[in-house]
Amino acid sequence: MVGIILSAPMGPVGILVIQRTMEKGRMCGLYTGVGAAASDLFYCLLAGLGLSFVTDFIAGNQELFQIVGSIILIVFGIFMILRNPVSGIKHEDSKKVSFTHDAVTGFVFTLSNPLIIFLIFPLFARFAFPSGIELEPRVAGYKYILIFWGYIFIVAGALFWWFGITYIVDKLRAKFNIKSMWLINKIMGSIILIVGVYGLVQGLLLYFHVI
């Protein structure tokens, strides 16, 4: 449940997964989701290990993180709007698709929003993980094995979500022509750009104590 809830909101990463699935195929979108799931795991580990100094640092520099993350979104939104999706399709056979690049960008996009850790804390509290695992003294050592599997299933939940989303989008992909994909590129790029601009303005206002 934690993995699905962290992945389900259709934010910039979700839009990126859909865009890549539409333009480059399901595996590219899925590997982008894999990168996002790895980033979610990273923040879950920080929360689960109780690294308070990390969360304090993020909370103390929330405005700065928001500004940097928003700039990344703005740049990528502009790139999506200006990019010609036809060029990627034309060279799909001749140019090797880089799943590593897709996964890394998915990881970086999710990592650029460290405020997600403040969603992880209440989720962990709701599901009493990992502190709620209590065992009898004679089997207390197995607690760490259960915690390990807990993190595995968080990733599994996230991957289950991305697997389903890319499957659905890939099935719909056959019904779209080049013009439709061009339009989707511009719409999704515009959404990311708007989200980035809004976040940047809000971050700057908070940073300069205007609001």
PDB file of C-alpha atoms in Angstrom:
ATOM      1  CA  MET A   1       0.000   0.000   0.000  1.00  0.00           C
ATOM      2  CA  VAL A   2       2.812   2.419   0.832  1.00  0.00           C
ATOM      3  CA  GLY A   3       4.491   1.843  -2.525  1.00  0.00           C
ATOM      4  CA  ILE A   4       1.242   2.332  -4.457  1.00  0.00           C
ATOM      5  CA  ILE A   5       0.208   5.458  -2.516  1.00  0.00           C
ATOM      6  CA  LEU A   6       3.616   7.074  -3.078  1.00  0.00           C
ATOM      7  CA  SER A   7       3.496   6.374  -6.829  1.00  0.00           C
ATOM      8  CA  ALA A   8      -0.199   6.944  -7.608  1.00  0.00           C
ATOM      9  CA  PRO A   9      -0.404  10.781  -7.602  1.00  0.00           C
ATOM     10  CA  MET A  10      -0.098  11.922 -11.217  1.00  0.00           C
ATOM     11  CA  GLY A  11       2.799  14.314 -10.705  1.00  0.00           C
ATOM     12  CA  PRO A  12       5.650  15.183 -13.080  1.00  0.00           C
ATOM     13  CA  VAL A  13       7.144  11.675 -12.847  1.00  0.00           C
ATOM     14  CA  GLY A  14       3.822  10.071 -13.752  1.00  0.00           C
ATOM     15  CA  ILE A  15       3.477  12.409 -16.712  1.00  0.00           C
ATOM     16  CA  LEU A  16       7.025  11.568 -17.796  1.00  0.00           C
ATOM     17  CA  VAL A  17       6.268   7.829 -17.604  1.00  0.00           C
ATOM     18  CA  ILE A  18       3.159   8.259 -19.775  1.00  0.00           C
ATOM     19  CA  GLN A  19       4.957  10.489 -22.274  1.00  0.00           C
ATOM     20  CA  ARG A  20       7.816   8.022 -22.723  1.00  0.00           C
ATOM     21  CA  THR A  21       5.450   5.077 -22.999  1.00  0.00           C
ATOM     22  CA  MET A  22       3.514   6.890 -25.726  1.00  0.00           C
ATOM     23  CA  GLU A  23       6.603   8.036 -27.624  1.00  0.00           C
ATOM     24  CA  LYS A  24       9.239   5.327 -27.114  1.00  0.00           C
ATOM     25  CA  GLY A  25       7.328   2.264 -25.986  1.00  0.00           C
ATOM     26  CA  ARG A  26       6.272   0.558 -22.787  1.00  0.00           C
ATOM     27  CA  MET A  27       9.712  -0.554 -21.601  1.00  0.00           C
ATOM     28  CA  CYS A  28      11.065   3.008 -21.640  1.00  0.00           C
ATOM     29  CA  GLY A  29       8.133   4.165 -19.530  1.00  0.00           C
ATOM     30  CA  LEU A  30       8.472   1.191 -17.214  1.00  0.00           C
ATOM     31  CA  TYR A  31      12.199   1.791 -16.635  1.00  0.00           C
ATOM     32  CA  THR A  32      11.399   5.426 -15.814  1.00  0.00           C
ATOM     33  CA  GLY A  33       8.989   4.090 -13.195  1.00  0.00           C
ATOM     34  CA  VAL A  34      11.701   1.760 -11.898  1.00  0.00           C
ATOM     35  CA  GLY A  35      13.950   4.780 -11.344  1.00  0.00           C
ATOM     36  CA  ALA A  36      11.126   6.564  -9.510  1.00  0.00           C
ATOM     37  CA  ALA A  37      10.562   3.475  -7.335  1.00  0.00           C
ATOM     38  CA  ALA A  38      14.280   3.410  -6.455  1.00  0.00           C
ATOM     39  CA  SER A  39      14.071   7.046  -5.350  1.00  0.00           C
ATOM     40  CA  ASP A  40      10.981   6.278  -3.246  1.00  0.00           C
ATOM     41  CA  LEU A  41      12.923   3.441  -1.609  1.00  0.00           C
ATOM     42  CA  PHE A  42      15.784   5.812  -0.824  1.00  0.00           C
ATOM     43  CA  TYR A  43      13.468   8.216   1.004  1.00  0.00           C
ATOM     44  CA  CYS A  44      11.677   5.341   2.728  1.00  0.00           C
ATOM     45  CA  LEU A  45      15.016   4.098   4.060  1.00  0.00           C
ATOM     46  CA  LEU A  46      15.820   7.585   5.372  1.00  0.00           C
ATOM     47  CA  ALA A  47      12.459   7.725   7.120  1.00  0.00           C
ATOM     48  CA  GLY A  48      12.648   4.166   8.427  1.00  0.00           C
ATOM     49  CA  LEU A  49      16.160   4.541   9.780  1.00  0.00           C
ATOM     50  CA  GLY A  50      15.043   7.631  11.668  1.00  0.00           C
ATOM     51  CA  LEU A  51      17.698   9.941  10.271  1.00  0.00           C
ATOM     52  CA  SER A  52      16.300  13.030  11.955  1.00  0.00           C
ATOM     53  CA  PHE A  53      19.197  15.239  10.866  1.00  0.00           C
ATOM     54  CA  VAL A  54      18.262  14.576   7.211  1.00  0.00           C
ATOM     55  CA  THR A  55      14.611  15.440   7.746  1.00  0.00           C
ATOM     56  CA  ASP A  56      15.602  18.504   9.794  1.00  0.00           C
ATOM     57  CA  PHE A  57      17.889  19.623   6.956  1.00  0.00           C
ATOM     58  CA  ILE A  58      15.112  19.143   4.392  1.00  0.00           C
ATOM     59  CA  ALA A  59      12.603  20.975   6.590  1.00  0.00           C
ATOM     60  CA  GLY A  60      15.068  23.815   7.194  1.00  0.00           C
ATOM     61  CA  ASN A  61      15.789  24.204   3.477  1.00  0.00           C
ATOM     62  CA  GLN A  62      12.329  23.434   2.135  1.00  0.00           C
ATOM     63  CA  GLU A  63      12.131  26.613   0.064  1.00  0.00           C
ATOM     64  CA  LEU A  64      15.543  26.019  -1.535  1.00  0.00           C
ATOM     65  CA  PHE A  65      14.668  22.430  -2.452  1.00  0.00           C
ATOM     66  CA  GLN A  66      11.384  23.623  -3.944  1.00  0.00           C
ATOM     67  CA  ILE A  67      13.155  26.276  -6.040  1.00  0.00           C
ATOM     68  CA  VAL A  68      15.765  23.835  -7.408  1.00  0.00           C
ATOM     69  CA  GLY A  69      13.177  21.123  -8.092  1.00  0.00           C
ATOM     70  CA  SER A  70      10.895  23.633  -9.835  1.00  0.00           C
ATOM     71  CA  ILE A  71      13.726  24.842 -12.103  1.00  0.00           C
ATOM     72  CA  ILE A  72      14.385  21.235 -13.153  1.00  0.00           C
ATOM     73  CA  LEU A  73      10.693  20.824 -13.993  1.00  0.00           C
ATOM     74  CA  ILE A  74      10.599  24.087 -15.977  1.00  0.00           C
ATOM     75  CA  VAL A  75      13.620  23.101 -18.080  1.00  0.00           C
ATOM     76  CA  PHE A  76      12.209  19.659 -18.817  1.00  0.00           C
ATOM     77  CA  GLY A  77       8.733  21.068 -19.542  1.00  0.00           C
ATOM     78  CA  ILE A  78      10.193  23.435 -22.139  1.00  0.00           C
ATOM     79  CA  PHE A  79      12.220  20.556 -23.598  1.00  0.00           C
ATOM     80  CA  MET A  80       9.062  18.431 -23.973  1.00  0.00           C
ATOM     81  CA  ILE A  81       7.118  21.284 -25.615  1.00  0.00           C
ATOM     82  CA  LEU A  82       9.856  22.047 -28.164  1.00  0.00           C
ATOM     83  CA  ARG A  83      10.932  18.468 -28.848  1.00  0.00           C
ATOM     84  CA  ASN A  84       9.667  16.773 -31.976  1.00  0.00           C
ATOM     85  CA  PRO A  85       8.361  13.300 -31.036  1.00  0.00           C
ATOM     86  CA  VAL A  86       8.622  12.208 -34.683  1.00  0.00           C
ATOM     87  CA  SER A  87      12.423  12.288 -34.512  1.00  0.00           C
ATOM     88  CA  GLY A  88      12.448   9.744 -31.715  1.00  0.00           C
ATOM     89  CA  ILE A  89      10.142   7.429 -33.660  1.00  0.00           C
ATOM     90  CA  LYS A  90      12.135   7.701 -36.879  1.00  0.00           C
ATOM     91  CA  HIS A  91      15.357   6.607 -35.213  1.00  0.00           C
ATOM     92  CA  GLU A  92      13.817   4.025 -32.904  1.00  0.00           C
ATOM     93  CA  ASP A  93      15.150   1.120 -34.942  1.00  0.00           C
ATOM     94  CA  SER A  94      18.550   2.583 -35.761  1.00  0.00           C
ATOM     95  CA  LYS A  95      19.356   4.056 -32.358  1.00  0.00           C
ATOM     96  CA  LYS A  96      19.562   1.891 -29.263  1.00  0.00           C
ATOM     97  CA  VAL A  97      17.085   2.929 -26.587  1.00  0.00           C
ATOM     98  CA  SER A  98      18.823   3.658 -23.283  1.00  0.00           C
ATOM     99  CA  PHE A  99      16.866   2.075 -20.444  1.00  0.00           C
ATOM    100  CA  THR A 100      19.613   3.243 -18.080  1.00  0.00           C
ATOM    101  CA  HIS A 101      18.955   6.860 -19.087  1.00  0.00           C
ATOM    102  CA  ASP A 102      15.217   6.375 -18.566  1.00  0.00           C
ATOM    103  CA  ALA A 103      15.732   4.882 -15.107  1.00  0.00           C
ATOM    104  CA  VAL A 104      18.246   7.551 -14.040  1.00  0.00           C
ATOM    105  CA  THR A 105      16.009  10.426 -15.128  1.00  0.00           C
ATOM    106  CA  GLY A 106      13.057   8.831 -13.327  1.00  0.00           C
ATOM    107  CA  PHE A 107      15.212   8.560 -10.208  1.00  0.00           C
ATOM    108  CA  VAL A 108      16.451  12.170 -10.453  1.00  0.00           C
ATOM    109  CA  PHE A 109      12.957  13.555 -11.078  1.00  0.00           C
ATOM    110  CA  THR A 110      11.596  11.842  -7.959  1.00  0.00           C
ATOM    111  CA  LEU A 111      14.702  12.679  -5.947  1.00  0.00           C
ATOM    112  CA  SER A 112      14.255  16.377  -6.784  1.00  0.00           C
ATOM    113  CA  ASN A 113      11.158  16.388  -4.556  1.00  0.00           C
ATOM    114  CA  PRO A 114      12.508  15.489  -1.086  1.00  0.00           C
ATOM    115  CA  LEU A 115       9.313  16.782   0.531  1.00  0.00           C
ATOM    116  CA  ILE A 116       7.856  13.347  -0.252  1.00  0.00           C
ATOM    117  CA  ILE A 117       9.539  12.176   2.939  1.00  0.00           C
ATOM    118  CA  PHE A 118       6.851  14.078   4.874  1.00  0.00           C
ATOM    119  CA  LEU A 119       4.257  11.867   3.176  1.00  0.00           C
ATOM    120  CA  ILE A 120       6.243   8.748   4.042  1.00  0.00           C
ATOM    121  CA  PHE A 121       6.263   9.474   7.791  1.00  0.00           C
ATOM    122  CA  PRO A 122       2.464   9.444   8.219  1.00  0.00           C
ATOM    123  CA  LEU A 123       2.202   6.378   5.959  1.00  0.00           C
ATOM    124  CA  PHE A 124       4.745   4.530   8.100  1.00  0.00           C
ATOM    125  CA  ALA A 125       2.868   5.606  11.221  1.00  0.00           C
ATOM    126  CA  ARG A 126      -0.452   4.447   9.744  1.00  0.00           C
ATOM    127  CA  PHE A 127       0.892   0.997   8.898  1.00  0.00           C
ATOM    128  CA  ALA A 128       3.133   0.820  11.998  1.00  0.00           C
ATOM    129  CA  PHE A 129       6.244   0.181   9.912  1.00  0.00           C
ATOM    130  CA  PRO A 130       8.961  -0.525  10.860  1.00  0.00           C
ATOM    131  CA  SER A 131       8.632   0.315  14.572  1.00  0.00           C
ATOM    132  CA  GLY A 132       5.430  -1.690  14.991  1.00  0.00           C
ATOM    133  CA  ILE A 133       7.089  -5.052  14.339  1.00  0.00           C
ATOM    134  CA  GLU A 134       7.231  -6.777  17.718  1.00  0.00           C
ATOM    135  CA  LEU A 135       8.378 -10.383  18.176  1.00  0.00           C
ATOM    136  CA  GLU A 136       9.044 -12.690  21.080  1.00  0.00           C
ATOM    137  CA  PRO A 137      12.609 -12.441  22.450  1.00  0.00           C
ATOM    138  CA  ARG A 138      13.579 -15.879  21.096  1.00  0.00           C
ATOM    139  CA  VAL A 139      12.830 -14.788  17.517  1.00  0.00           C
ATOM    140  CA  ALA A 140      13.583 -11.064  17.880  1.00  0.00           C
ATOM    141  CA  GLY A 141      16.370 -11.334  15.297  1.00  0.00           C
ATOM    142  CA  TYR A 142      13.810 -12.040  12.598  1.00  0.00           C
ATOM    143  CA  LYS A 143      12.522  -8.488  12.965  1.00  0.00           C
ATOM    144  CA  TYR A 144      15.254  -7.240  10.647  1.00  0.00           C
ATOM    145  CA  ILE A 145      14.323  -9.860   8.069  1.00  0.00           C
ATOM    146  CA  LEU A 146      10.698  -8.697   8.214  1.00  0.00           C
ATOM    147  CA  ILE A 147      11.793  -5.071   7.882  1.00  0.00           C
ATOM    148  CA  PHE A 148      13.898  -6.037   4.857  1.00  0.00           C
ATOM    149  CA  TRP A 149      10.887  -7.716   3.226  1.00  0.00           C
ATOM    150  CA  GLY A 150       8.791  -4.692   4.136  1.00  0.00           C
ATOM    151  CA  TYR A 151      11.033  -2.465   2.034  1.00  0.00           C
ATOM    152  CA  ILE A 152      11.018  -5.039  -0.766  1.00  0.00           C
ATOM    153  CA  PHE A 153       7.233  -4.934  -0.854  1.00  0.00           C
ATOM    154  CA  ILE A 154       7.200  -1.119  -0.852  1.00  0.00           C
ATOM    155  CA  VAL A 155       9.222  -1.281  -4.078  1.00  0.00           C
ATOM    156  CA  ALA A 156       6.968  -4.081  -5.345  1.00  0.00           C
ATOM    157  CA  GLY A 157       3.895  -1.901  -4.757  1.00  0.00           C
ATOM    158  CA  ALA A 158       5.463   0.989  -6.676  1.00  0.00           C
ATOM    159  CA  LEU A 159       6.497  -1.289  -9.539  1.00  0.00           C
ATOM    160  CA  PHE A 160       3.000  -2.836  -9.613  1.00  0.00           C
ATOM    161  CA  TRP A 161       1.577   0.657 -10.132  1.00  0.00           C
ATOM    162  CA  TRP A 162       4.010   1.566 -12.924  1.00  0.00           C
ATOM    163  CA  PHE A 163       3.533  -1.836 -14.559  1.00  0.00           C
ATOM    164  CA  GLY A 164      -0.236  -1.276 -14.690  1.00  0.00           C
ATOM    165  CA  ILE A 165      -0.032   2.327 -15.892  1.00  0.00           C
ATOM    166  CA  THR A 166       2.426   1.551 -18.698  1.00  0.00           C
ATOM    167  CA  TYR A 167       0.349  -1.476 -19.740  1.00  0.00           C
ATOM    168  CA  ILE A 168      -2.819   0.629 -20.089  1.00  0.00           C
ATOM    169  CA  VAL A 169      -1.064   3.497 -21.873  1.00  0.00           C
ATOM    170  CA  ASP A 170       0.709   1.095 -24.229  1.00  0.00           C
ATOM    171  CA  LYS A 171      -2.624  -0.458 -25.216  1.00  0.00           C
ATOM    172  CA  LEU A 172      -4.050   2.988 -25.961  1.00  0.00           C
ATOM    173  CA  ARG A 173      -0.857   4.006 -27.762  1.00  0.00           C
ATOM    174  CA  ALA A 174      -1.799   2.110 -30.925  1.00  0.00           C
ATOM    175  CA  LYS A 175      -4.838   4.361 -31.373  1.00  0.00           C
ATOM    176  CA  PHE A 176      -2.758   7.546 -31.560  1.00  0.00           C
ATOM    177  CA  ASN A 177      -1.098   8.899 -34.687  1.00  0.00           C
ATOM    178  CA  ILE A 178       1.937  11.176 -34.966  1.00  0.00           C
ATOM    179  CA  LYS A 179      -0.156  14.333 -34.658  1.00  0.00           C
ATOM    180  CA  SER A 180      -1.800  13.007 -31.500  1.00  0.00           C
ATOM    181  CA  MET A 181       1.575  12.217 -29.945  1.00  0.00           C
ATOM    182  CA  TRP A 182       2.821  15.705 -30.851  1.00  0.00           C
ATOM    183  CA  LEU A 183      -0.227  17.201 -29.108  1.00  0.00           C
ATOM    184  CA  ILE A 184       0.232  14.975 -26.041  1.00  0.00           C
ATOM    185  CA  ASN A 185       3.883  16.015 -25.855  1.00  0.00           C
ATOM    186  CA  LYS A 186       2.885  19.686 -25.788  1.00  0.00           C
ATOM    187  CA  ILE A 187       0.049  19.177 -23.294  1.00  0.00           C
ATOM    188  CA  MET A 188       2.161  17.161 -20.873  1.00  0.00           C
ATOM    189  CA  GLY A 189       5.121  19.502 -21.276  1.00  0.00           C
ATOM    190  CA  SER A 190       2.826  22.440 -20.564  1.00  0.00           C
ATOM    191  CA  ILE A 191       1.484  20.753 -17.411  1.00  0.00           C
ATOM    192  CA  ILE A 192       5.022  20.137 -16.139  1.00  0.00           C
ATOM    193  CA  LEU A 193       5.968  23.724 -17.034  1.00  0.00           C
ATOM    194  CA  ILE A 194       2.963  25.157 -15.154  1.00  0.00           C
ATOM    195  CA  VAL A 195       3.676  22.995 -12.102  1.00  0.00           C
ATOM    196  CA  GLY A 196       7.326  24.089 -12.212  1.00  0.00           C
ATOM    197  CA  VAL A 197       6.519  27.800 -12.551  1.00  0.00           C
ATOM    198  CA  TYR A 198       3.962  27.626  -9.734  1.00  0.00           C
ATOM    199  CA  GLY A 199       6.439  25.830  -7.480  1.00  0.00           C
ATOM    200  CA  LEU A 200       9.219  28.272  -8.360  1.00  0.00           C
ATOM    201  CA  VAL A 201       7.087  31.332  -7.613  1.00  0.00           C
ATOM    202  CA  GLN A 202       5.837  29.836  -4.363  1.00  0.00           C
ATOM    203  CA  GLY A 203       9.360  28.800  -3.362  1.00  0.00           C
ATOM    204  CA  LEU A 204      10.771  32.265  -4.064  1.00  0.00           C
ATOM    205  CA  LEU A 205       7.980  33.956  -2.110  1.00  0.00           C
ATOM    206  CA  LEU A 206       8.624  31.665   0.841  1.00  0.00           C
ATOM    207  CA  TYR A 207      12.384  32.070   0.564  1.00  0.00           C
ATOM    208  CA  PHE A 208      12.135  35.878   0.685  1.00  0.00           C
ATOM    209  CA  HIS A 209       9.425  35.683   3.388  1.00  0.00           C
ATOM    210  CA  VAL A 210       6.824  37.379   1.216  1.00  0.00           C
ATOM    211  CA  ILE A 211       4.203  34.821   2.292  1.00  0.00           C
TER     212      ILE A 211
END
